[in-house]
């Protein structure tokens, strides 16, 4: 039986590279030979045992590669084609998908569906920090890479670009809006780019790391606010002449950023939350106008599927958004443990790493 | 100077009927002679000092009456016409109104607007538990009562019908949805009716008062759940075969109902909050799928304006919704202190009272 | 090889019952034994050669039946289960489906998709006026019938209920709207019911057949207008006090109804078109306010998929809409040629026929 | 009585500069001293007698100026402030405005409103090609110009920027969309900029004038198509790999552009029409998929009001869109007849003219 190398979750604080059989291809699957992948903040949660996955699972959910083999029912693609798939792989055929919640897909329960079920790679099935990955429901999830785009140019599409943009989309950013983005990690930076793409005229990025603030400006932030240099809410209210923002995007997952996001909203504004939280959240009564402020709080899990990937790669191809500055480090798959070490400790100004088998 | 009787907030626990000058009519105003009004739960908050208003303010925000005098700039109406105005009286001309947040209207600040600014009657200007009330921005707020409708038939339009329906509207209830409504006071009952009007096929009302549950069924609830007879979340999950509801409407304003509303939502569902809260809210991590469940939490303050009133009265006129069972007691304005006593203590199965000067 | 009876298009004006092999079941398919089906106006277009289909194709797109055999990849269902499938059978996995246009599904073209591609039964694959039908992409399309509902109660779900309701949905009917529905055939009657379900307070049905007008009133029409008894536009403007309607639903497919629908719209109103047209349409300059009236014209092809079917059956089960009066005649499959004859000539006040193998 | 100079419609083919009294200021009005204005294509229709206005009416609807005097009820502004007002001046208080159709505002009829009623300047009241203009409902319509912006920088906001952007907005352009814009006059160029602002990744401009195509590229067009160099529909289908566009924006007002816009749409696409038509339109049966293609046709009249103006000026201020290349010629008000002559004959590559009293 042919084997491949794969980054496997062994136990808390141990993700190791090991040999695993190359998976069998079912009728609806496609086997992809990975050419580039990356590590996500969520993978670090897995590493630390904060998000539980099965022992022995291959980690990773951002695949760029080449079709090695197609399942018998997967038409319209050819072996050898360069493709990506989203981090979230909706089947397109479940109750969740058919009611417009593809990210909440998963096997139908008797009458419904489970939260987060659409996230399968490196969560409920083997992921793509490996030489090969099996893409489920390949018809709905494989998307050919347009000619002329490199692996690194499309590496952000499967997750952080889709997630970050969705922060602006679900926040319903419209032309002339003011937007604040809390935390300028890769997701927050993509939220800045998404707000710009949707026509916001004032985009305020919040962070304290100078490099991130610089990248934020390149991606469209009109202002950056350093939370170490004064009260964030006051700074944003001052920048908006006391009006507050139309949309606040939370991209970290903490009580502090969530609460500040709420406090800078104008009445009727929308808090679009992207962060993964690790404890209960508190909504302060005053910031919420006691429930009478017409506020909305919306959350989003990364949209997937081939149409989403097609659109994101079209944006990259158009040159409107250039996320290449986010790839700060490169590793061979053989060195992925070192990559985890660097990324988990956020050393050397790392934003995203590119991993190549 | 002519005087009138008016229910005035004096101090905590004292709203009294007293004499006040009949107000002068400015160019944009209309003076309405009240023929019927009512008491709202919010007025009880005012009475108890939980919601602060100025000493001496006339209370009440649900006016049904007759145009006594029109300001010089108010065209298209005639003195003697029967009209209502909404509890919320948007000017139509502020930044808030022009960006679609009429309920958050109020004097423009330099560049923005304040939360809840659209609620003026009995909050920032004299209200309508009086013989006369001055309607501001009358052009935008007066709405003629269609022939054939009685005062009591339209008495719910200014506030609770508008508020309750908006719970279903902002929750984006669609055909075939399952909806749960938490607490079957007047607002919750109107939310039940609103969910029905928007095509929900399963409407679950939650309360413990038998009369309210009976009225809920008349207004469209397909099921009622008694929170004293078992865990509410379990009961609702059972009624929906484990699927949960598409929309949960909170109509009380407590942590318990808010939290239950979140727990019964299917992934991707919407919590539409109508309650007035009196303390911080907690969002439990698990019920929120750590921020990854595509949930929405939306809040709404009663929509106002003459077009809203026109539509609500059209619904009453069509016979689709009959809210007359909600008026359980009737008082003369002279006896309003007794009415407050009854209503504040929720005696005698009171739902809404009709007050007639 | 086992055979079955099937209604087959032979040539213009000839649909005949003939023997055909029972189809083989592929991995993604389900074979359904039909227990009840019906004839649609579109089938009559096929019969008359006005809508071209391949010679030898089995006609019909409204299946109610029992799962006879499931493809190897179709999980979550059991043989022997009572199910329906929509007239339109989206795969859920094409570019069309993933951008929210399931009815325009079909094999992806290189980069896009073709109009009407989601309509497969009796159009591009064998239909269901037969003893058996093969449901493609069964995972996305089979929907179990709730206990207690008869075949006839759900017979309208696959097409006319879904189509008619979509007229109100795409017209964005909201609470308190005025709606006019042009032509009260089965689709128009379902549009009336849909407008009612979405909270319209004035629903004006237009036709000239007394029986249809009577059924329209039972389904929610507040007024009916006989186009033989005066100018339709004038009658509707009078009924709306000169205001016009918020939404006009076209349910016939002619220039006359399309044009009248446009003429009765208030500025900013929406014309929701359901009809299948057979010639170019003309938009009169004046009715269109020269392009400056903020009008919308939207068209819809019947939404399908199992979630849609689940919701429609939930509406039937709730008792909110009872379409049983639409089934006016019943035939055995053996007599389907007679059923076509009756239905095509609209004899005996026929609205819909039930066909049982 | 003080007089001013004003461009007045006298009769077909005669707009002349003449003396007129400076208007009296009513309680709701503001008198603006015009510092810059422009001529619109619609004004040319008026000049040619194709769009009827009253003899003696002052023409023009794009005001930039300084507040000279405020009506007694107009608070929150100061005399001497630099302001603009939209071409369309909604009152904010009519049924039209309160149901979200501000451009269709106007005096309420008994129960409704008239099409195009929101366009008042130079149509139903005196316009702004004059030394002074009276702004009706000033509270809703005056918008202060941010410091640092010149008259010419904001001159496009009142009409063509608002109109052009609305083409993209009503077309619901979303991230990654393909958009075609038919005709690259000032409105079409602004539609290109609007599509870019809303995240379209492919924007195809259609025209035959080289200068306009060049400006289109500067404003965001990724491709331009010359309709003289081959079939427009074929060229656009080729540029989109046979897929067609998600949104087609019509910005001329002819059968040819309307029809081409429909023919390049993918199924489910949206035709967003901005043009002012002068004859009936024809919808070809095939391009419309016989009514079954899920197409939408939406029309828009320039959105107005101070919030809209505030947002558009925020976009200008952000530097995201620079429309200054559109002002190709400058005239004193005294020479407006020459300006009309140049503009009406589209000589000298004129796009927009700036007129300064």
GROMACS .gro file of C-alpha atoms in nm, chain A residues 51 95 99 101-104 109-116 119 170 172 240-243 246 258 266-269 273-286 288-302, chain B residues 51 95 99 101-104 109-116 119 170 172 240-243 246 258 266-269 273-286 288-302:
model
  114
   51UNK     CA    1  -0.997   2.230   2.006
   95UNK     CA    2  -3.061   2.042   0.448
   99UNK     CA    3  -3.123   2.638   0.325
  101UNK     CA    4  -2.594   2.746   0.542
  102UNK     CA    5  -2.326   2.549   0.363
  103UNK     CA    6  -2.072   2.609   0.636
  104UNK     CA    7  -2.306   2.433   0.879
  109UNK     CA    8  -2.935   1.458   1.137
  110UNK     CA    9  -3.283   1.316   1.133
  111UNK     CA   10  -3.441   1.650   1.061
  112UNK     CA   11  -3.163   1.904   1.085
  113UNK     CA   12  -2.793   1.960   1.096
  114UNK     CA   13  -2.512   2.034   1.338
  115UNK     CA   14  -2.317   2.356   1.388
  116UNK     CA   15  -1.978   2.383   1.213
  119UNK     CA   16  -1.561   2.219   0.838
  170UNK     CA   17  -2.217   3.962   0.649
  172UNK     CA   18  -2.337   4.434   0.486
  240UNK     CA   19  -1.551   5.932   1.317
  241UNK     CA   20  -1.635   6.275   1.461
  242UNK     CA   21  -1.840   6.114   1.733
  243UNK     CA   22  -2.061   5.924   1.492
  246UNK     CA   23  -2.158   5.151   1.057
  258UNK     CA   24  -1.609   4.203   2.108
  266UNK     CA   25  -2.358   5.383   1.569
  267UNK     CA   26  -2.720   5.297   1.657
  268UNK     CA   27  -2.848   5.053   1.397
  269UNK     CA   28  -2.492   4.933   1.326
  273UNK     CA   29  -1.791   3.858   1.439
  274UNK     CA   30  -1.527   3.628   1.287
  275UNK     CA   31  -1.328   3.531   1.597
  276UNK     CA   32  -1.327   3.190   1.759
  277UNK     CA   33  -1.414   3.254   2.123
  278UNK     CA   34  -1.295   3.047   2.413
  279UNK     CA   35  -1.528   3.165   2.687
  280UNK     CA   36  -1.874   3.310   2.737
  281UNK     CA   37  -1.928   3.660   2.604
  282UNK     CA   38  -2.080   3.950   2.790
  283UNK     CA   39  -2.296   4.215   2.622
  284UNK     CA   40  -2.283   4.530   2.836
  285UNK     CA   41  -2.628   4.677   2.890
  286UNK     CA   42  -2.529   5.033   2.801
  288UNK     CA   43  -2.648   4.747   2.377
  289UNK     CA   44  -2.889   5.035   2.446
  290UNK     CA   45  -3.080   4.788   2.666
  291UNK     CA   46  -3.182   4.602   2.350
  292UNK     CA   47  -3.338   4.908   2.184
  293UNK     CA   48  -3.053   5.027   1.960
  294UNK     CA   49  -3.143   4.829   1.646
  295UNK     CA   50  -2.801   4.665   1.668
  296UNK     CA   51  -2.720   4.341   1.489
  297UNK     CA   52  -2.456   4.087   1.591
  298UNK     CA   53  -2.376   3.840   1.316
  299UNK     CA   54  -2.126   3.556   1.308
  300UNK     CA   55  -1.982   3.374   1.012
  301UNK     CA   56  -1.791   3.055   0.947
  302UNK     CA   57  -1.572   3.070   0.636
  408UNK     CA   58  -3.629   5.419   3.319
  452UNK     CA   59  -2.926   6.124   0.930
  456UNK     CA   60  -2.998   5.579   0.661
  458UNK     CA   61  -3.292   5.385   1.124
  459UNK     CA   62  -3.599   5.594   1.192
  460UNK     CA   63  -3.637   5.454   1.542
  461UNK     CA   64  -3.291   5.588   1.625
  466UNK     CA   65  -2.558   6.524   1.659
  467UNK     CA   66  -2.275   6.693   1.473
  468UNK     CA   67  -2.223   6.392   1.248
  469UNK     CA   68  -2.447   6.121   1.383
  470UNK     CA   69  -2.737   6.036   1.603
  471UNK     CA   70  -2.819   5.886   1.941
  472UNK     CA   71  -2.968   5.549   2.024
  473UNK     CA   72  -3.344   5.535   2.091
  476UNK     CA   73  -3.891   5.746   2.093
  527UNK     CA   74  -3.621   4.151   1.156
  529UNK     CA   75  -3.664   3.739   0.850
  597UNK     CA   76  -3.899   2.035   1.621
  598UNK     CA   77  -3.772   1.674   1.603
  599UNK     CA   78  -3.431   1.786   1.723
  600UNK     CA   79  -3.387   2.042   1.448
  603UNK     CA   80  -3.514   2.900   1.231
  615UNK     CA   81  -3.237   3.537   2.583
  623UNK     CA   82  -3.063   2.573   1.446
  624UNK     CA   83  -2.717   2.665   1.314
  625UNK     CA   84  -2.753   2.971   1.096
  626UNK     CA   85  -3.067   3.076   1.282
  630UNK     CA   86  -3.472   4.039   2.039
  631UNK     CA   87  -3.754   4.275   2.138
  632UNK     CA   88  -3.715   4.283   2.515
  633UNK     CA   89  -3.591   4.579   2.718
  634UNK     CA   90  -3.307   4.440   2.928
  635UNK     CA   91  -3.210   4.566   3.269
  636UNK     CA   92  -2.869   4.406   3.310
  637UNK     CA   93  -2.576   4.282   3.104
  638UNK     CA   94  -2.642   3.977   2.890
  639UNK     CA   95  -2.430   3.665   2.874
  640UNK     CA   96  -2.382   3.463   2.554
  641UNK     CA   97  -2.287   3.108   2.654
  642UNK     CA   98  -1.994   2.978   2.452
  643UNK     CA   99  -2.154   2.646   2.362
  645UNK     CA  100  -2.295   3.031   2.034
  646UNK     CA  101  -2.083   2.753   1.874
  647UNK     CA  102  -1.780   2.956   1.982
  648UNK     CA  103  -1.875   3.218   1.721
  649UNK     CA  104  -1.879   2.972   1.431
  650UNK     CA  105  -2.248   2.884   1.406
  651UNK     CA  106  -2.351   3.154   1.158
  652UNK     CA  107  -2.595   3.283   1.418
  653UNK     CA  108  -2.743   3.633   1.407
  654UNK     CA  109  -2.872   3.834   1.700
  655UNK     CA  110  -3.082   4.130   1.596
  656UNK     CA  111  -3.262   4.388   1.807
  657UNK     CA  112  -3.542   4.621   1.710
  658UNK     CA  113  -3.706   4.928   1.848
  659UNK     CA  114  -4.070   4.968   1.741
   0.00000   0.00000   0.00000
